[in-house]
mmCIF file of C-alpha atoms in Angstrom:
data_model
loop_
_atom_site.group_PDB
_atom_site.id
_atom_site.type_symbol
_atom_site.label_atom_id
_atom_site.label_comp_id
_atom_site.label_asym_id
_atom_site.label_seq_id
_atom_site.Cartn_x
_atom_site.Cartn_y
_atom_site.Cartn_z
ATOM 1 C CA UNK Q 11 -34.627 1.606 31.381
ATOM 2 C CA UNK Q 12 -38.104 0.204 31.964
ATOM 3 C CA UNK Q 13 -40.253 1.376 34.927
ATOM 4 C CA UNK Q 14 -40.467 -2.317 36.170
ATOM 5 C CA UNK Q 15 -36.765 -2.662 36.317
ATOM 6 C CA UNK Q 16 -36.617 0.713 37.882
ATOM 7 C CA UNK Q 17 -38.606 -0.622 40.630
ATOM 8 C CA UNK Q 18 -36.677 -3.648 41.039
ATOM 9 C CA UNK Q 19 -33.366 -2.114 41.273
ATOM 10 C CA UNK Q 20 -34.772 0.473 43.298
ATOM 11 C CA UNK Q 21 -36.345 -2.287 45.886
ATOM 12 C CA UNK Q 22 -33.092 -4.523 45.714
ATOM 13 C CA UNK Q 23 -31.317 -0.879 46.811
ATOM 14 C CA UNK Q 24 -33.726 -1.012 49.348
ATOM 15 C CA UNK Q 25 -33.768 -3.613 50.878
ATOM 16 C CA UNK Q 26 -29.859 -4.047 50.938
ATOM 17 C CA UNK Q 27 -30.206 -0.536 53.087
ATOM 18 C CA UNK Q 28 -32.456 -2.231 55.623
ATOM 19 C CA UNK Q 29 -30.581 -4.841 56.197
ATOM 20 C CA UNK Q 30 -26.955 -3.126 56.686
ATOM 21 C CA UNK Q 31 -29.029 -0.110 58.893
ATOM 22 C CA UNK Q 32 -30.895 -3.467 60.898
ATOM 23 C CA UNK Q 33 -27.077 -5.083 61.604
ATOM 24 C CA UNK Q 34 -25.135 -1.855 62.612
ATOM 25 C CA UNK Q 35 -28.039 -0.802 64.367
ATOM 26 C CA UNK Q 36 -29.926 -3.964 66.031
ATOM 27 C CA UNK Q 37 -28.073 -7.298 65.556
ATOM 28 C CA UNK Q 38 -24.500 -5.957 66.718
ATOM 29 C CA UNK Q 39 -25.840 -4.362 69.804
ATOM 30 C CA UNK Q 40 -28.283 -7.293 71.027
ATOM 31 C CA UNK Q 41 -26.032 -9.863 69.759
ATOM 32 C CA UNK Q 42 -22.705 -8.231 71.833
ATOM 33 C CA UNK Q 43 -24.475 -7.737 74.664
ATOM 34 C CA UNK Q 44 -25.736 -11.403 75.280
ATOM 35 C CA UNK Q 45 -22.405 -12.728 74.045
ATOM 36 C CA UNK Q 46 -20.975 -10.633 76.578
ATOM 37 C CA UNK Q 47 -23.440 -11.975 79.128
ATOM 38 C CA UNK Q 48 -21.954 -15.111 78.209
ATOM 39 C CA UNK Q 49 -18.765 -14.198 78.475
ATOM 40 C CA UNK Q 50 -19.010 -13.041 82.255
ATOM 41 C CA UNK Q 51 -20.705 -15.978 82.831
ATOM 42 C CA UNK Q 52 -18.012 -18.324 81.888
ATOM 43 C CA UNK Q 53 -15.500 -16.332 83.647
ATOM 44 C CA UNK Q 54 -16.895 -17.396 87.094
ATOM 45 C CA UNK Q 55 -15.606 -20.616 86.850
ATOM 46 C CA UNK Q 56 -13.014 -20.673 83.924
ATOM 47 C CA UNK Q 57 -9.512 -19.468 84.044
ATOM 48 C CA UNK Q 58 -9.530 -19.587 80.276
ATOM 49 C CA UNK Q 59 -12.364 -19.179 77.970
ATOM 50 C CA UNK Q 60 -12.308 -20.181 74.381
ATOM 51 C CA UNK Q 61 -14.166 -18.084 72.186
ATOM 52 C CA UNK Q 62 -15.627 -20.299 69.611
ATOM 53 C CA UNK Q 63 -16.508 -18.890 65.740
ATOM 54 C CA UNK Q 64 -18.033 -21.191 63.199
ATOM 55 C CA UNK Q 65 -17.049 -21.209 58.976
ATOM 56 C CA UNK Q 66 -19.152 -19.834 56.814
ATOM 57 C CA UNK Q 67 -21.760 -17.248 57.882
ATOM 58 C CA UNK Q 68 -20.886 -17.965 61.849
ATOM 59 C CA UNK Q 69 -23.961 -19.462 62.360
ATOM 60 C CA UNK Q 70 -23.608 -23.536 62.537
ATOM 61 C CA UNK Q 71 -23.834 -24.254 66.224
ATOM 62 C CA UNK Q 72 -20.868 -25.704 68.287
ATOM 63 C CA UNK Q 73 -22.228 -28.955 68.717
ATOM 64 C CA UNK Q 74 -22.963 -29.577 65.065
ATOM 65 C CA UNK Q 75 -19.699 -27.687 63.604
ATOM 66 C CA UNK Q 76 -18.061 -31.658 62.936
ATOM 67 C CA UNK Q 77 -15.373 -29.971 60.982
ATOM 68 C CA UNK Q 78 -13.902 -28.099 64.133
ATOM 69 C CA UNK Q 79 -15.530 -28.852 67.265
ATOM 70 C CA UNK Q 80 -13.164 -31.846 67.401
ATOM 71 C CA UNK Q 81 -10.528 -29.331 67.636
ATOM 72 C CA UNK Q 82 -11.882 -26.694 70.427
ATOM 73 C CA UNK Q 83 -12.686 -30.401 72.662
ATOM 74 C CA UNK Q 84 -8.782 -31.705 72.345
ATOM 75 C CA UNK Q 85 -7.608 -27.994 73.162
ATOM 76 C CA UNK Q 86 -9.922 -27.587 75.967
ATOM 77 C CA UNK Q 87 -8.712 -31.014 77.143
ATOM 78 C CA UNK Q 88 -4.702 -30.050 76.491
ATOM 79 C CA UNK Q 89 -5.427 -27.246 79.151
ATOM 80 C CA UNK Q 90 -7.328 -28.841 81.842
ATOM 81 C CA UNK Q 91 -4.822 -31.292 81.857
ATOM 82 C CA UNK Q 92 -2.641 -28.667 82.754
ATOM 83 C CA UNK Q 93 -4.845 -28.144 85.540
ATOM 84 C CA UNK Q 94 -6.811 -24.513 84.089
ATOM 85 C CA UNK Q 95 -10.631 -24.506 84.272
ATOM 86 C CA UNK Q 96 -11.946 -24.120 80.681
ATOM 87 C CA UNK Q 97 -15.445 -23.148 78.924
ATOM 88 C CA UNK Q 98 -16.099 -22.658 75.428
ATOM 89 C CA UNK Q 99 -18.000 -19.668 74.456
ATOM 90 C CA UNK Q 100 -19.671 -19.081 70.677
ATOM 91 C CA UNK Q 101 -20.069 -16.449 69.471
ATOM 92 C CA UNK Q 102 -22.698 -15.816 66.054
ATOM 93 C CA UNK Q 103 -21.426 -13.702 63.463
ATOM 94 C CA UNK Q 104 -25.088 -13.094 62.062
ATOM 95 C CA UNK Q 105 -28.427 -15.455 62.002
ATOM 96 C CA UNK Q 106 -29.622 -18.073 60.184
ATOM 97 C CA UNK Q 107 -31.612 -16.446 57.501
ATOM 98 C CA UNK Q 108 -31.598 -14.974 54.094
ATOM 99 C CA UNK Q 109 -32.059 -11.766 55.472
ATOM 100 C CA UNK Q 110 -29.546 -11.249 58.294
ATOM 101 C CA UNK Q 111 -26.736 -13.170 55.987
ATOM 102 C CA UNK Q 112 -27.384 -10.259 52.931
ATOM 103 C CA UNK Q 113 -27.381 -7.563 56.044
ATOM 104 C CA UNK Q 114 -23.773 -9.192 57.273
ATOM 105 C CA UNK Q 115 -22.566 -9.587 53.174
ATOM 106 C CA UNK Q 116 -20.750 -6.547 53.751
ATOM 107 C CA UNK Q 117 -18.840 -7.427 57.057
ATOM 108 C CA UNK Q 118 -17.804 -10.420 55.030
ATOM 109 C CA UNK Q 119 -16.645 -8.693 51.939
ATOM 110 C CA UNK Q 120 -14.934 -5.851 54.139
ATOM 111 C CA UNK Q 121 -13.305 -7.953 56.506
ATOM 112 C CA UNK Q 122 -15.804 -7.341 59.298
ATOM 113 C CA UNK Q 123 -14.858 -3.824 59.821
ATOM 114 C CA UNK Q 124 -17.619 -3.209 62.419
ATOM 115 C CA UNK Q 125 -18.466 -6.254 63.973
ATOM 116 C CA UNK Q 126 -14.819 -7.110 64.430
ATOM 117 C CA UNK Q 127 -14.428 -4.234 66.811
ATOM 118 C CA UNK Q 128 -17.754 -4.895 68.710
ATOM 119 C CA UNK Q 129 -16.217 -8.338 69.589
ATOM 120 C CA UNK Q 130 -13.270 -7.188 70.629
ATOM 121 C CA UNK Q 131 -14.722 -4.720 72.623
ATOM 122 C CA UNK Q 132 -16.978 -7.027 74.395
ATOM 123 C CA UNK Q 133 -13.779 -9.193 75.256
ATOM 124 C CA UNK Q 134 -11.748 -6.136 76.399
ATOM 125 C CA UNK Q 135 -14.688 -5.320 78.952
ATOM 126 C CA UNK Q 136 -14.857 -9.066 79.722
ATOM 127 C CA UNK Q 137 -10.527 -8.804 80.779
ATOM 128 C CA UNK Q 138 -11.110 -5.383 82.949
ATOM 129 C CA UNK Q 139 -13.595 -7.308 84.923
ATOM 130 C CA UNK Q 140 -11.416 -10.691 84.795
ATOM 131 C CA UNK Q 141 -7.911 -9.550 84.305
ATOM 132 C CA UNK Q 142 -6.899 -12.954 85.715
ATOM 133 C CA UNK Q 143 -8.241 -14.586 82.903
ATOM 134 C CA UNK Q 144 -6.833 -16.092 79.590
ATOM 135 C CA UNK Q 145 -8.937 -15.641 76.342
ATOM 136 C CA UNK Q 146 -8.475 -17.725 73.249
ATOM 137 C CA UNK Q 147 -10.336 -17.123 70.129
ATOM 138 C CA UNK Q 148 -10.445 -19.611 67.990
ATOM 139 C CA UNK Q 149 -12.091 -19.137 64.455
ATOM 140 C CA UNK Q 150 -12.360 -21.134 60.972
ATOM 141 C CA UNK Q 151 -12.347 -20.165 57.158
ATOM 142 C CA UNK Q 152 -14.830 -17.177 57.691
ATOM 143 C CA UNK Q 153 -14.262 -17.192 61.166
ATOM 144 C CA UNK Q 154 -10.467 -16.966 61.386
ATOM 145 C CA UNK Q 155 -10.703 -13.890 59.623
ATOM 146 C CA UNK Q 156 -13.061 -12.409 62.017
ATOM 147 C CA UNK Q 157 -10.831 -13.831 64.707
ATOM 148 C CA UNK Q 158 -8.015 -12.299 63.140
ATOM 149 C CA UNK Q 159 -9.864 -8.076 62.569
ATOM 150 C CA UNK Q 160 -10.143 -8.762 66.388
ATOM 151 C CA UNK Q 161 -6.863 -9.412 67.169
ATOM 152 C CA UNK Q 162 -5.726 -6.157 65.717
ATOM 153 C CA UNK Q 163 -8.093 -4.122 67.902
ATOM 154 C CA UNK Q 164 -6.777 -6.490 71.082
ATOM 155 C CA UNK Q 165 -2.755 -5.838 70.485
ATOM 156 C CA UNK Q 166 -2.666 -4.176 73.847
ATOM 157 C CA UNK Q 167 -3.691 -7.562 75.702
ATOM 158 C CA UNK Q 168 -0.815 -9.889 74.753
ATOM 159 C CA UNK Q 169 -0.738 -11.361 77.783
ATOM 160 C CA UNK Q 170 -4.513 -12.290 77.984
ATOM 161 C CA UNK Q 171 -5.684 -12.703 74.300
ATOM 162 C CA UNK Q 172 -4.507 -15.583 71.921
ATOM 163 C CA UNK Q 173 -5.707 -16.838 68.740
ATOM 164 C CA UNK Q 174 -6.005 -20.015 66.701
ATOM 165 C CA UNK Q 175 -6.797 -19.707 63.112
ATOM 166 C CA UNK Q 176 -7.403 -22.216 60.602
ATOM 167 C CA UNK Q 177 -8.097 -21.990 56.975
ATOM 168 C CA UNK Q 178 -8.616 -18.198 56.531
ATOM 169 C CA UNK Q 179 -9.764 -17.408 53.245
ATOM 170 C CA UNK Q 180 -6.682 -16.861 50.350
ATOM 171 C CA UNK Q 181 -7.646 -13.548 49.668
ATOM 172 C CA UNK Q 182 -6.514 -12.333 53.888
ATOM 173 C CA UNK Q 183 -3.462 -11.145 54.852
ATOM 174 C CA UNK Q 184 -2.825 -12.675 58.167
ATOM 175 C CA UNK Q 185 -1.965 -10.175 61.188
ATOM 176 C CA UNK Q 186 1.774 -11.113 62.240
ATOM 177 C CA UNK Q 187 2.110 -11.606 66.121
ATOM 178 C CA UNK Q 188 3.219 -14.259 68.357
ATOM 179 C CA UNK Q 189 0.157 -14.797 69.628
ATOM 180 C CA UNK Q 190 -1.603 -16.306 66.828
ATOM 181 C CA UNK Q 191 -1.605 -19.846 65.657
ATOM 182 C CA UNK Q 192 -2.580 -19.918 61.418
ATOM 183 C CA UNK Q 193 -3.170 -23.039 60.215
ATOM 184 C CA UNK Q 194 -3.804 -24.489 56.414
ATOM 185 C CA UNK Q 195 -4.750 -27.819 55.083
ATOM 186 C CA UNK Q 196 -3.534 -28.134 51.425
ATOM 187 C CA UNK Q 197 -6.277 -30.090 50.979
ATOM 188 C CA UNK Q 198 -8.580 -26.262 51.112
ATOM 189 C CA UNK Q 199 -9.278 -25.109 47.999
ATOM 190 C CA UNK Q 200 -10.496 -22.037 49.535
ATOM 191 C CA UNK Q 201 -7.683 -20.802 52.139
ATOM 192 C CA UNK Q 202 -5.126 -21.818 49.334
ATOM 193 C CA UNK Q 203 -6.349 -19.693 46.227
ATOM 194 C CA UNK Q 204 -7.452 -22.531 43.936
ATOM 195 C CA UNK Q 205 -9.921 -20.537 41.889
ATOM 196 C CA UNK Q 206 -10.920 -23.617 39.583
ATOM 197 C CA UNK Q 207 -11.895 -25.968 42.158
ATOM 198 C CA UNK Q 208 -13.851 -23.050 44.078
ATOM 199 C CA UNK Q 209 -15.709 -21.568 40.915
ATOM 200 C CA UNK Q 210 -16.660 -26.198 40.580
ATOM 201 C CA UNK Q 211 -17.653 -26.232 44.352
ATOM 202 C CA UNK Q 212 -19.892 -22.988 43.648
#
């Protein structure tokens, strides 16, 4: 093996330990504690927050996610009309940049092992200090199965936690329970294993 490839492989090594040492250690704390300063916030006025998590990397923001915002907005409306006070609530799996996606690869490839149980966390704190509330996560593709590693850390608060998922990736087992709503479109070649059409999208 050449020195210069030595070097490379040895920077690539690296940098891929940065990044996973910058998300345990920086990005999951900073990022849970202003979601959860968002959280409280809502919960002064709301007797049910949605909890709102993008496809993809989690990064697109709610008002420019056209592929499910349409969907949080008529479930938001369902449960005013029921005469609830809602507010939606994102939360950002990671940040828009080459770096911080290649630092979160691993919570992607893992099923989000650690920053699952941060956001759950974060929303059990969020029910001690509202335990009048109602919580509904609601996630797509990438998202439902970070909603979904959640939902096993939250089993305890059946009564205040809910989930909608759509489109989780093939490769997830969905977590059983009543209080989850899983959702496919035939239509995605991702959530329903078609490797040909995925390998021709990549």
């Amino acid at each position: 093996m050449s020195k210069r490839t030595k070097i490379l492989i040895g920077s690539v090594v690296v940098f891929l330990l940065l990044s996973f040492f910058w998300f345990d250690s920086v990005f999951l704390k900073y990022n849970g504690e202003s979601f959860e300063k968002e959280l409280m916030k809502a919960g002064e006025n709301s007797d049910v927050v949605i909890i709102f998590n993008s496809g993809g990397w989690g990064t697109v923001p709610f008002d420019q996610a056209f592929d499910f915002n349409p969907i949080i907005n008529e479930t938001k409306q369902i449960i005013e009309s029921k005469n609830y006070k809602v507010s939606i609530v994102q939360y950002y799996r990671t940040k828009e940049n080459f770096f911080a996606k290649i630092a979160s690869l691993r919570e992607l490839l893992f099923n989000f092992p650690d920053s699952s149980k941060v956001f759950a966390n974060r929303i059990d704190d969020f029910l001690k200090n509202n335990p009048n509330d109602k919580v509904i996560m609601a996630g797509l593709s990438n998202g439902a199965s970070f909603v979904d590693a959640a939902m096993n850390d939250l089993k305890d608060k059946k009564n205040n936690v809910w989930a909608i998922e759509l489109g989780a990736p093939f490769w997830k087992k969905n977590t059983k329970s009543d209080n989850i709503i899983a959702l496919n479109n035939q239509a995605d070649v991702l959530a329903n294993g078609k490797l040909g059409q995925i390998i021709l999208s990549l």
